[in-house]
Tab-separated table of C-alpha atoms in Angstrom:
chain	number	residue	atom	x	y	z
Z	1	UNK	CA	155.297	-7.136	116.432
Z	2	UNK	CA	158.913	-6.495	117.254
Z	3	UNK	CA	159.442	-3.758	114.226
Z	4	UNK	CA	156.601	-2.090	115.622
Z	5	UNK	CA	158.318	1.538	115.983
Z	6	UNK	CA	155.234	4.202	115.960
Z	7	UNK	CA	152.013	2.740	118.355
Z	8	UNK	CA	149.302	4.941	117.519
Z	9	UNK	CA	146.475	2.849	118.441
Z	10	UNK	CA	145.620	3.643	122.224
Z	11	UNK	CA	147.624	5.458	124.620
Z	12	UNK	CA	147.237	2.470	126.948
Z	13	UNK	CA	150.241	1.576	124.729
Z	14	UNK	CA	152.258	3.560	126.476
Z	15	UNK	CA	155.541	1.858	128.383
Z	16	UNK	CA	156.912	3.239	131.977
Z	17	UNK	CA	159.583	5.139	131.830
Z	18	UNK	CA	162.287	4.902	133.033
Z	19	UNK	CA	161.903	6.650	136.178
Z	20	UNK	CA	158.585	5.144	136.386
Z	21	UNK	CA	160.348	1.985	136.589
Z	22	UNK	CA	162.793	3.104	138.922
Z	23	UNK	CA	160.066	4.212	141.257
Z	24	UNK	CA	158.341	1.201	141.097
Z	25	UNK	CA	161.369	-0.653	142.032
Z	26	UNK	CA	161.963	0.586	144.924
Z	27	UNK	CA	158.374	1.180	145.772
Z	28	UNK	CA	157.619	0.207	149.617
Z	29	UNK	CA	154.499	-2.402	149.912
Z	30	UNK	CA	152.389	-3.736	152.479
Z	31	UNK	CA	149.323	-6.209	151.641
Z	32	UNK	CA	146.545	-4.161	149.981
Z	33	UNK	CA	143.900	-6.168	150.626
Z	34	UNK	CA	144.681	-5.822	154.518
Z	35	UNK	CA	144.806	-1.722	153.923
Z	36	UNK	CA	148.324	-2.018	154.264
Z	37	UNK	CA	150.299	-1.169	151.507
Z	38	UNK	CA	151.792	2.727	152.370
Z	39	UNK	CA	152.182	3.394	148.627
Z	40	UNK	CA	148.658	2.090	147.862
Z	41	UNK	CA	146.782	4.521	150.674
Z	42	UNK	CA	148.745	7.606	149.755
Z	43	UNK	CA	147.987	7.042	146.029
Z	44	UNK	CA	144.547	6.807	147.032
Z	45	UNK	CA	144.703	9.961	149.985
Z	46	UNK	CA	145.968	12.016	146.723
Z	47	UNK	CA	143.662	11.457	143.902
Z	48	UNK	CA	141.071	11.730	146.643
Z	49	UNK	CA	141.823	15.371	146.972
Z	50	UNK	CA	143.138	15.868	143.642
Z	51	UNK	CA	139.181	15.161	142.628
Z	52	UNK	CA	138.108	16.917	145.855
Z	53	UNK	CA	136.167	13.419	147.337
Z	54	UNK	CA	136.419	12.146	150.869
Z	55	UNK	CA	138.226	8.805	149.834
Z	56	UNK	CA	139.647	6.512	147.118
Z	57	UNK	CA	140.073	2.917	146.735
Z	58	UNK	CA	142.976	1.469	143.729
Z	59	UNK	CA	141.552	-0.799	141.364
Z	60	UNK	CA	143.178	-2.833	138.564
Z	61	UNK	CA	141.320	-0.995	135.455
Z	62	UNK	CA	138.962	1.738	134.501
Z	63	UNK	CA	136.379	-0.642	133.798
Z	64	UNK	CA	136.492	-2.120	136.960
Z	65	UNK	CA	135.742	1.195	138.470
Z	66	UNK	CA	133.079	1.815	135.971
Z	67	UNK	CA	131.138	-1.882	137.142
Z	68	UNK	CA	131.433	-1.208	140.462
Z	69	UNK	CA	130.088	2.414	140.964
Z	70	UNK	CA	127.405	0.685	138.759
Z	71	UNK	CA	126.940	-1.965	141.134
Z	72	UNK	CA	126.794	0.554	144.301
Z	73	UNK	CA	124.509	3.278	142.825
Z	74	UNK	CA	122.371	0.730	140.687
Z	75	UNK	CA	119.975	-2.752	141.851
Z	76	UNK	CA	118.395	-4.727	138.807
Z	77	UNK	CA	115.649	-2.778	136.771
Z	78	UNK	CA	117.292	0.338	137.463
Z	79	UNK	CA	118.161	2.427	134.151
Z	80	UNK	CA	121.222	4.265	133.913
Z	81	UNK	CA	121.307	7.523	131.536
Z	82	UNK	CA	124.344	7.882	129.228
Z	83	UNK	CA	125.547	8.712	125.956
Z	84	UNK	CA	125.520	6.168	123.073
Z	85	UNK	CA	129.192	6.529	122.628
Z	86	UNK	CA	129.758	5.648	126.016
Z	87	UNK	CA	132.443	3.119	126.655
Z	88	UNK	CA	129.680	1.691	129.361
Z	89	UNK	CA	127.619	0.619	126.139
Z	90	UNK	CA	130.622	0.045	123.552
Z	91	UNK	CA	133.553	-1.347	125.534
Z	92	UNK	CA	132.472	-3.676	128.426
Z	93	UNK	CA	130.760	-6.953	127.599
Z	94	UNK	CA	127.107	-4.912	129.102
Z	95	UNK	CA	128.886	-5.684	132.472
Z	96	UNK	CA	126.107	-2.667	133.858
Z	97	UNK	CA	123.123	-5.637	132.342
Z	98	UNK	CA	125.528	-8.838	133.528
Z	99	UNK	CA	126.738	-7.474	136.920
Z	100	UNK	CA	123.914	-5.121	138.242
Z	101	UNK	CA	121.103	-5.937	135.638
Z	102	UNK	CA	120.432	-2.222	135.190
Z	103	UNK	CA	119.663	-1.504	131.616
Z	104	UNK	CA	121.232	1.568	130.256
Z	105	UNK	CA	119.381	4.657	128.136
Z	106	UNK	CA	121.511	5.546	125.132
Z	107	UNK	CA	121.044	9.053	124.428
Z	108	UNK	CA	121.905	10.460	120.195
Z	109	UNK	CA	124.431	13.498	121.412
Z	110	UNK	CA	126.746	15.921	119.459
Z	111	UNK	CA	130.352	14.316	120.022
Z	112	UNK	CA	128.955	12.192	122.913
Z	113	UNK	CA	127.891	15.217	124.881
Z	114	UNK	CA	123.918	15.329	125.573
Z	115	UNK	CA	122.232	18.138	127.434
Z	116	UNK	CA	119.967	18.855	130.463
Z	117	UNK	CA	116.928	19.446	128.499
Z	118	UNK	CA	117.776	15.753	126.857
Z	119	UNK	CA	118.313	14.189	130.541
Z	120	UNK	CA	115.212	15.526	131.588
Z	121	UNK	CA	113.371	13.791	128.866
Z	122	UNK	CA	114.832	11.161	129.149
Z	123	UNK	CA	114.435	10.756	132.990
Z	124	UNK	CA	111.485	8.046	133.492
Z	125	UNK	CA	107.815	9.478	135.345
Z	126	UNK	CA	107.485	6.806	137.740
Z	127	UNK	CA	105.365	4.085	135.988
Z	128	UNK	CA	104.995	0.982	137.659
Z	129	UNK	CA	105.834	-0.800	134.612
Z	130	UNK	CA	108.886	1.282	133.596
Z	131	UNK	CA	112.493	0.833	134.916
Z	132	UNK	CA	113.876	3.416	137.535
Z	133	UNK	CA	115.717	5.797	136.307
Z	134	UNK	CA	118.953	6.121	138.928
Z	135	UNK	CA	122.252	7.056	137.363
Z	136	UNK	CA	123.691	9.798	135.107
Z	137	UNK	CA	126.688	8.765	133.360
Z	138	UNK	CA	129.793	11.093	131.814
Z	139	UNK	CA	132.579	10.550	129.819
Z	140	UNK	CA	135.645	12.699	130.439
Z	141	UNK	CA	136.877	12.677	127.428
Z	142	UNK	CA	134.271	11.117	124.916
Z	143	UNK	CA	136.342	8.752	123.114
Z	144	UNK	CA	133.855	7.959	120.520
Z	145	UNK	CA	133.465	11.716	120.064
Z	146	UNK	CA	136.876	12.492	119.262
Z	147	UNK	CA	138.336	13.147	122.359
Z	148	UNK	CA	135.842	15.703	122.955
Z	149	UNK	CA	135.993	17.644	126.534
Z	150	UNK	CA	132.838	17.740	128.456
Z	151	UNK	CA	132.314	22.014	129.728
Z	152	UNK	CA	132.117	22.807	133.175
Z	153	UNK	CA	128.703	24.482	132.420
Z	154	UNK	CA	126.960	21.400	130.597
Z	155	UNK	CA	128.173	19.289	133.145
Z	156	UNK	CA	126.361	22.018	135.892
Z	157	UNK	CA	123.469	21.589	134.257
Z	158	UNK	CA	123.114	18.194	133.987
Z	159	UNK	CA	123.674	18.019	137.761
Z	160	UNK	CA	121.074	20.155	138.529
Z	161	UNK	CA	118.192	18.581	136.341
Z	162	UNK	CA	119.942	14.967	137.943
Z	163	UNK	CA	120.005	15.798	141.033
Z	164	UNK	CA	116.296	17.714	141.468
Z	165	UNK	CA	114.823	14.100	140.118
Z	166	UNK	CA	117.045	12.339	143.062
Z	167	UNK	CA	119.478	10.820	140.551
Z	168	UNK	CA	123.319	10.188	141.084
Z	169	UNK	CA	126.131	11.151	139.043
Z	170	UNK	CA	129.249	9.247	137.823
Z	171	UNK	CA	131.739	10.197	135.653
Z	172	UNK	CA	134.083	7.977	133.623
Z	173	UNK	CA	137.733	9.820	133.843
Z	174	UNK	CA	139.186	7.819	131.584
Z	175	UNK	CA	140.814	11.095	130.056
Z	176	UNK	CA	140.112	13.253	132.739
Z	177	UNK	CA	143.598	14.947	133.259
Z	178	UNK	CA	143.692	15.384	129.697
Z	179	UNK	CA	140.526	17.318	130.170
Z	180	UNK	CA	142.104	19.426	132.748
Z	181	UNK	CA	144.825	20.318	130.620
Z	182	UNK	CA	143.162	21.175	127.640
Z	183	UNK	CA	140.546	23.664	129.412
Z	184	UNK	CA	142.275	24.525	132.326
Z	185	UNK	CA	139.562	23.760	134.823
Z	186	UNK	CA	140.601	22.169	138.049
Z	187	UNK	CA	139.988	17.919	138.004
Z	188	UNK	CA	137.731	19.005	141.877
Z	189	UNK	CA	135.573	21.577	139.560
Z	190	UNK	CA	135.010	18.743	136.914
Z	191	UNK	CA	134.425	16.237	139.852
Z	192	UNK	CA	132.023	18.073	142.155
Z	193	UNK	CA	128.818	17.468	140.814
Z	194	UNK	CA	129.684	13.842	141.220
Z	195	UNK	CA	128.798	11.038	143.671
Z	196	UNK	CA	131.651	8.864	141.899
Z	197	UNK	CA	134.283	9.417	138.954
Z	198	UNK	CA	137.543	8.162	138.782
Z	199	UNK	CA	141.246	8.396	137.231
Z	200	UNK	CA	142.572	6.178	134.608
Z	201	UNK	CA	146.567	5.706	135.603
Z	202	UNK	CA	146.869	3.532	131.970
Z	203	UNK	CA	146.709	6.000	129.416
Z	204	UNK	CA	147.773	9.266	128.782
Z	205	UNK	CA	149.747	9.096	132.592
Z	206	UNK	CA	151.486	6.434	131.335
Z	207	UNK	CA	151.385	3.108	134.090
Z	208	UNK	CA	151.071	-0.368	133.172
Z	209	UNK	CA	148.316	-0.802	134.995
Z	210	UNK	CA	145.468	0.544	137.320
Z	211	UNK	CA	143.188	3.588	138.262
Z	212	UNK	CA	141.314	5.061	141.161
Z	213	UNK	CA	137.708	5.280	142.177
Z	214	UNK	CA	136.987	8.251	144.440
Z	215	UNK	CA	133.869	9.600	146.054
Z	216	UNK	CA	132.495	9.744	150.028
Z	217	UNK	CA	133.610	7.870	152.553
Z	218	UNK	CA	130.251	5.729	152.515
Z	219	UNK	CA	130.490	5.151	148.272
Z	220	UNK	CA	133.921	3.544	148.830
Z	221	UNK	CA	133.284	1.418	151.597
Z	222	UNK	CA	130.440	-0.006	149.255
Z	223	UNK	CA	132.784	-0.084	146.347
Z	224	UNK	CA	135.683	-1.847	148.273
Z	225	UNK	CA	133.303	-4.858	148.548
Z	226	UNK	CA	132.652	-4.800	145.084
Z	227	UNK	CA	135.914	-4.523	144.382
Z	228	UNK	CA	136.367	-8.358	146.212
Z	229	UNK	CA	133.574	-9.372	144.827
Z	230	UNK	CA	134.962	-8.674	141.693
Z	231	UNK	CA	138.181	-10.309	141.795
Z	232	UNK	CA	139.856	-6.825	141.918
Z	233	UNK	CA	142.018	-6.902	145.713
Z	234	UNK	CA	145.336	-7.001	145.832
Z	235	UNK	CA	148.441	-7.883	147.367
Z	236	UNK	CA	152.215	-6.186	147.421
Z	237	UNK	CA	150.264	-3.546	144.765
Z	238	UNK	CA	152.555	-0.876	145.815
Z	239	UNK	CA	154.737	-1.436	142.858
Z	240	UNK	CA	151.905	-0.599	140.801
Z	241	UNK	CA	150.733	2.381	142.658
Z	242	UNK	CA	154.329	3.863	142.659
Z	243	UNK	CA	153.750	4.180	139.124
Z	244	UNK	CA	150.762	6.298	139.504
Z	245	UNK	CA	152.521	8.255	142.543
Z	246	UNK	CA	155.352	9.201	139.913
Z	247	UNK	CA	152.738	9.839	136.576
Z	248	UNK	CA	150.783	12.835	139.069
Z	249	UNK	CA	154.431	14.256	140.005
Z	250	UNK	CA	155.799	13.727	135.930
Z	251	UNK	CA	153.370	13.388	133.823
Z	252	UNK	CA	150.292	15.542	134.013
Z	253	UNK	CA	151.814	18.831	132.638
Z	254	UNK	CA	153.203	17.098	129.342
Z	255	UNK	CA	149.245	15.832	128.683
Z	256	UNK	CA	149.600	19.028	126.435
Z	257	UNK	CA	152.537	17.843	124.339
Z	258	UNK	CA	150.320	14.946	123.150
Z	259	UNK	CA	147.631	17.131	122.540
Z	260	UNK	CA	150.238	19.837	120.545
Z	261	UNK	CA	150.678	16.385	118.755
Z	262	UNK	CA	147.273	15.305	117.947
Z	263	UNK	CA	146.674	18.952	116.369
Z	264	UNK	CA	149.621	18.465	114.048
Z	265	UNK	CA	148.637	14.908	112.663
Z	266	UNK	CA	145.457	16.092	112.292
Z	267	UNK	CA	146.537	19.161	110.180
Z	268	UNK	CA	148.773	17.148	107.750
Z	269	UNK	CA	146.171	14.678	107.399
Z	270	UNK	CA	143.677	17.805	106.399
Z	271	UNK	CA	145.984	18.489	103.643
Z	272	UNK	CA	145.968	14.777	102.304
Z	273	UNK	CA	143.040	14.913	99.352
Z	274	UNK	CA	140.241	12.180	100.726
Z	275	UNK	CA	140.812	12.244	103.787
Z	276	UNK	CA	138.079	13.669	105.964
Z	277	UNK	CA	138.133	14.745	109.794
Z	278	UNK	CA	134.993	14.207	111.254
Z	279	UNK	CA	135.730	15.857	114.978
Z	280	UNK	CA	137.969	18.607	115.863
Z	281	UNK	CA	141.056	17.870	117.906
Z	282	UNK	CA	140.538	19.024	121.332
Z	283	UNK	CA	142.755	16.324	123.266
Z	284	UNK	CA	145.285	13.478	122.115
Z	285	UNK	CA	142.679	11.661	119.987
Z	286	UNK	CA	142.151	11.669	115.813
Z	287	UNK	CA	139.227	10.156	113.860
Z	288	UNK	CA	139.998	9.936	110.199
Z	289	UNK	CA	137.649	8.990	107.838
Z	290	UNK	CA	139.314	7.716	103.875
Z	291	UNK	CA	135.761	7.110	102.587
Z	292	UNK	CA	136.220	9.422	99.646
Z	293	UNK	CA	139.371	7.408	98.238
Z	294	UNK	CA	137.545	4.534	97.897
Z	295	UNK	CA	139.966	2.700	100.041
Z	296	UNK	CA	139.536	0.284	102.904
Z	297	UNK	CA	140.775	1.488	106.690
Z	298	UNK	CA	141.660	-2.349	107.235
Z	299	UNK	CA	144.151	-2.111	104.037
Z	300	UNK	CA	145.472	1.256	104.926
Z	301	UNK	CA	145.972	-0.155	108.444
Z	302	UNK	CA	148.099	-3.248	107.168
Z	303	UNK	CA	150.554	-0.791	104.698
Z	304	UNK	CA	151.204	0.944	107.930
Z	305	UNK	CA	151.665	-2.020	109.890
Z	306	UNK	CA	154.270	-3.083	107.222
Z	307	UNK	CA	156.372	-0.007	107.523
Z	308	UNK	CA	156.337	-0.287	111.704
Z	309	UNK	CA	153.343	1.930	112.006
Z	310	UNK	CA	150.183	0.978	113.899
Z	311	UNK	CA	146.459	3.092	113.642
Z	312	UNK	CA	143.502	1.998	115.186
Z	313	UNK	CA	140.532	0.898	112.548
Z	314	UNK	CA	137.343	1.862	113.727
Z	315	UNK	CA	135.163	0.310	110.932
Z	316	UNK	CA	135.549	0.107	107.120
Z	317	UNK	CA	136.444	3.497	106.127
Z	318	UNK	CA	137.299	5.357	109.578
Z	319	UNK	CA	140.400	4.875	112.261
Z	320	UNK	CA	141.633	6.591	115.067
Z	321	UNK	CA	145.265	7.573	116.309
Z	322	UNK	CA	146.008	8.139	119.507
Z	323	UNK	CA	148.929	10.293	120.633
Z	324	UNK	CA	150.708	9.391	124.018
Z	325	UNK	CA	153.989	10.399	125.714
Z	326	UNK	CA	155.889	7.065	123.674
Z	327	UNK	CA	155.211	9.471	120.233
Z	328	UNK	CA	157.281	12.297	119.921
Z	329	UNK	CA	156.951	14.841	116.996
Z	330	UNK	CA	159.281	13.226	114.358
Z	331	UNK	CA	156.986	10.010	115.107
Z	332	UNK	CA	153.946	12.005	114.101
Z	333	UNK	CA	155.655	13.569	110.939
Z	334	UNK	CA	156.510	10.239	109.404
Z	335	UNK	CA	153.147	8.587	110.105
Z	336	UNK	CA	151.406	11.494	108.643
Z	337	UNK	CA	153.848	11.357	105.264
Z	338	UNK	CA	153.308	7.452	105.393
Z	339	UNK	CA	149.465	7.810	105.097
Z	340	UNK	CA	149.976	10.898	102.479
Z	341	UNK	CA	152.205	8.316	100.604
Z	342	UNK	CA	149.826	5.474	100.383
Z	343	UNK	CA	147.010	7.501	99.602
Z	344	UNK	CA	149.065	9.821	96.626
């Protein structure tokens, strides 16, 4: 894909910049599996208190953290309660069923946000024959729901009804700075009715690689052997974590040029006849849906693709763009022209 010049398909696509690079060149190391890496432990010391939790622990990927605050809260037969367009259920080969064997409860909500009253209905009575209900799950932002931002409130009030039944809490942060930017509520306020959530470095902050578990002191000692257990530890991983060092310093604010972005697509693709928008544009993420032209999202995909343009397809009528900090406005203009073009 070497003519590739417009990546809209994830904003894990993203490439360090290059002071990224420079940072992570002269990034000082230490072994991280010994707790010795100085770049490692203040990466972690900062998203700790950026989320407002007592400690942090650097893992290679989001999903990681995902399995194992699974594998701390959960122990097999325990059911975890979550939104059917969780990435938990969608995006990670059941590792909750394979890894913990906890079964998870998909609950039908509006843009992958469910409610209190549908968490306490779905919260199990006790029956010896039933599985234990033991984990509420979030998604900051709901991918599958367009990039949708989870409210401060909603979130309250599913920690309250969680936490009267003895449940935990974990969130999945995938997006979570884009939440902050696009509501303006603090990442501490999203994160403290959680035991665990964590920080995706990846995407929209731009690193090749990583993210950050937080919670108490306790959680990540229990997490860190997971973490082994896993295959996730570490050596010189300094260079990697003075790539997230530099995204918190350079790269938070601008979260809201992508999402200045994502509004723009998605209003030139509202003006293309066909084309339907199934979710408003809160964040950096756009759902399309061509099902009215009677075209395919696989053949729009590959006209794209031939012109240096890449789109997400999400089945055989919808796809999804992504906008990240390697997309800049002109980028957005002549992929939204493109698509008018091959639809005209």
């Amino acid at each position: 894909m070497t003519n590739i010049r417009i990546d809209l398909r994830s904003d894990t696509k993203t490439r360090p910049t290059p002071g990224m690079r420079q940072a992570m060149a002269t990034a000082e190391v230490g072994d991280e599996q010994a707790d010795e890496d100085p770049s490692v432990n203040l990466l972690c010391k900062r998203v700790a208190e950026l989320l407002g939790k007592e400690a942090a622990l650097f893992l290679p990927s989001g999903t990681m953290c995902n399995q194992a605050a699974i594998l701390v809260h959960c122990r097999p037969g325990d059911e975890i309660i979550a939104a059917e367009a969780s990435h938990i259920i969608s995006s990670e080969s059941a590792g909750a069923a394979a890894f913990a064997g906890a079964q998870i409860r998909p609950l039908a909500a509006d843009r992958g946000i469910f409610t209190a009253e549908q968490v306490a209905n779905a919260i199990r009575l006790g029956k010896q024959n039933a599985p234990v209900s033991r984990l509420v799950h979030v998604e900051q932002t709901v991918n599958r729901g367009g990039g949708a931002v989870w409210p401060l409130a909603t979130i309250n009030e599913v920690a309250q009804v969680a936490r009267a039944a003895g449940l935990s809490l974990h969130m999945d942060g995938a997006r979570l700075l884009n939440a902050v930017v696009a509501s303006g509520t603090k990442a501490d306020r999203f994160g403290a009715s959680f035991d665990s959530l964590w920080l995706d470095l990846s995407k929209g902050l731009g690193c090749p690689v990583g993210a950050v578990l937080a919670g108490s002191q306790e959680f990540i000692r229990a997490a860190r052997s997971w973490k082994f257990r896993l295959g996730g530890a570490m050596r010189q991983a300094g260079i990697l974590a003075a790539a997230g060092l530099y995204a918190l310093d350079h790269h938070v604010a601008r979260l809201s040029e992508d999402h200045d972005n994502a509004r723009r697509l998605a209003q030139r693709l509202a003006q293309i006849k066909g084309i339907r928008l199934p979710y408003p544009v809160e964040t950096n993420l756009i759902f399309m849906d061509i099902a009215e032209t009677g075209r395919s999202a696989s053949a729009l995909s590959k006209d794209l693709a031939d012109q240096g343009i890449l789109i997400g397809v999400e089945d055989k009528t919808r796809l999804r763009a992504v906008t990240h900090l390697d997309v800049d406005v002109n980028s957005i203009d002549e992929a939204g022209d493109a698509i008018a073009r091959w639809l005209a």
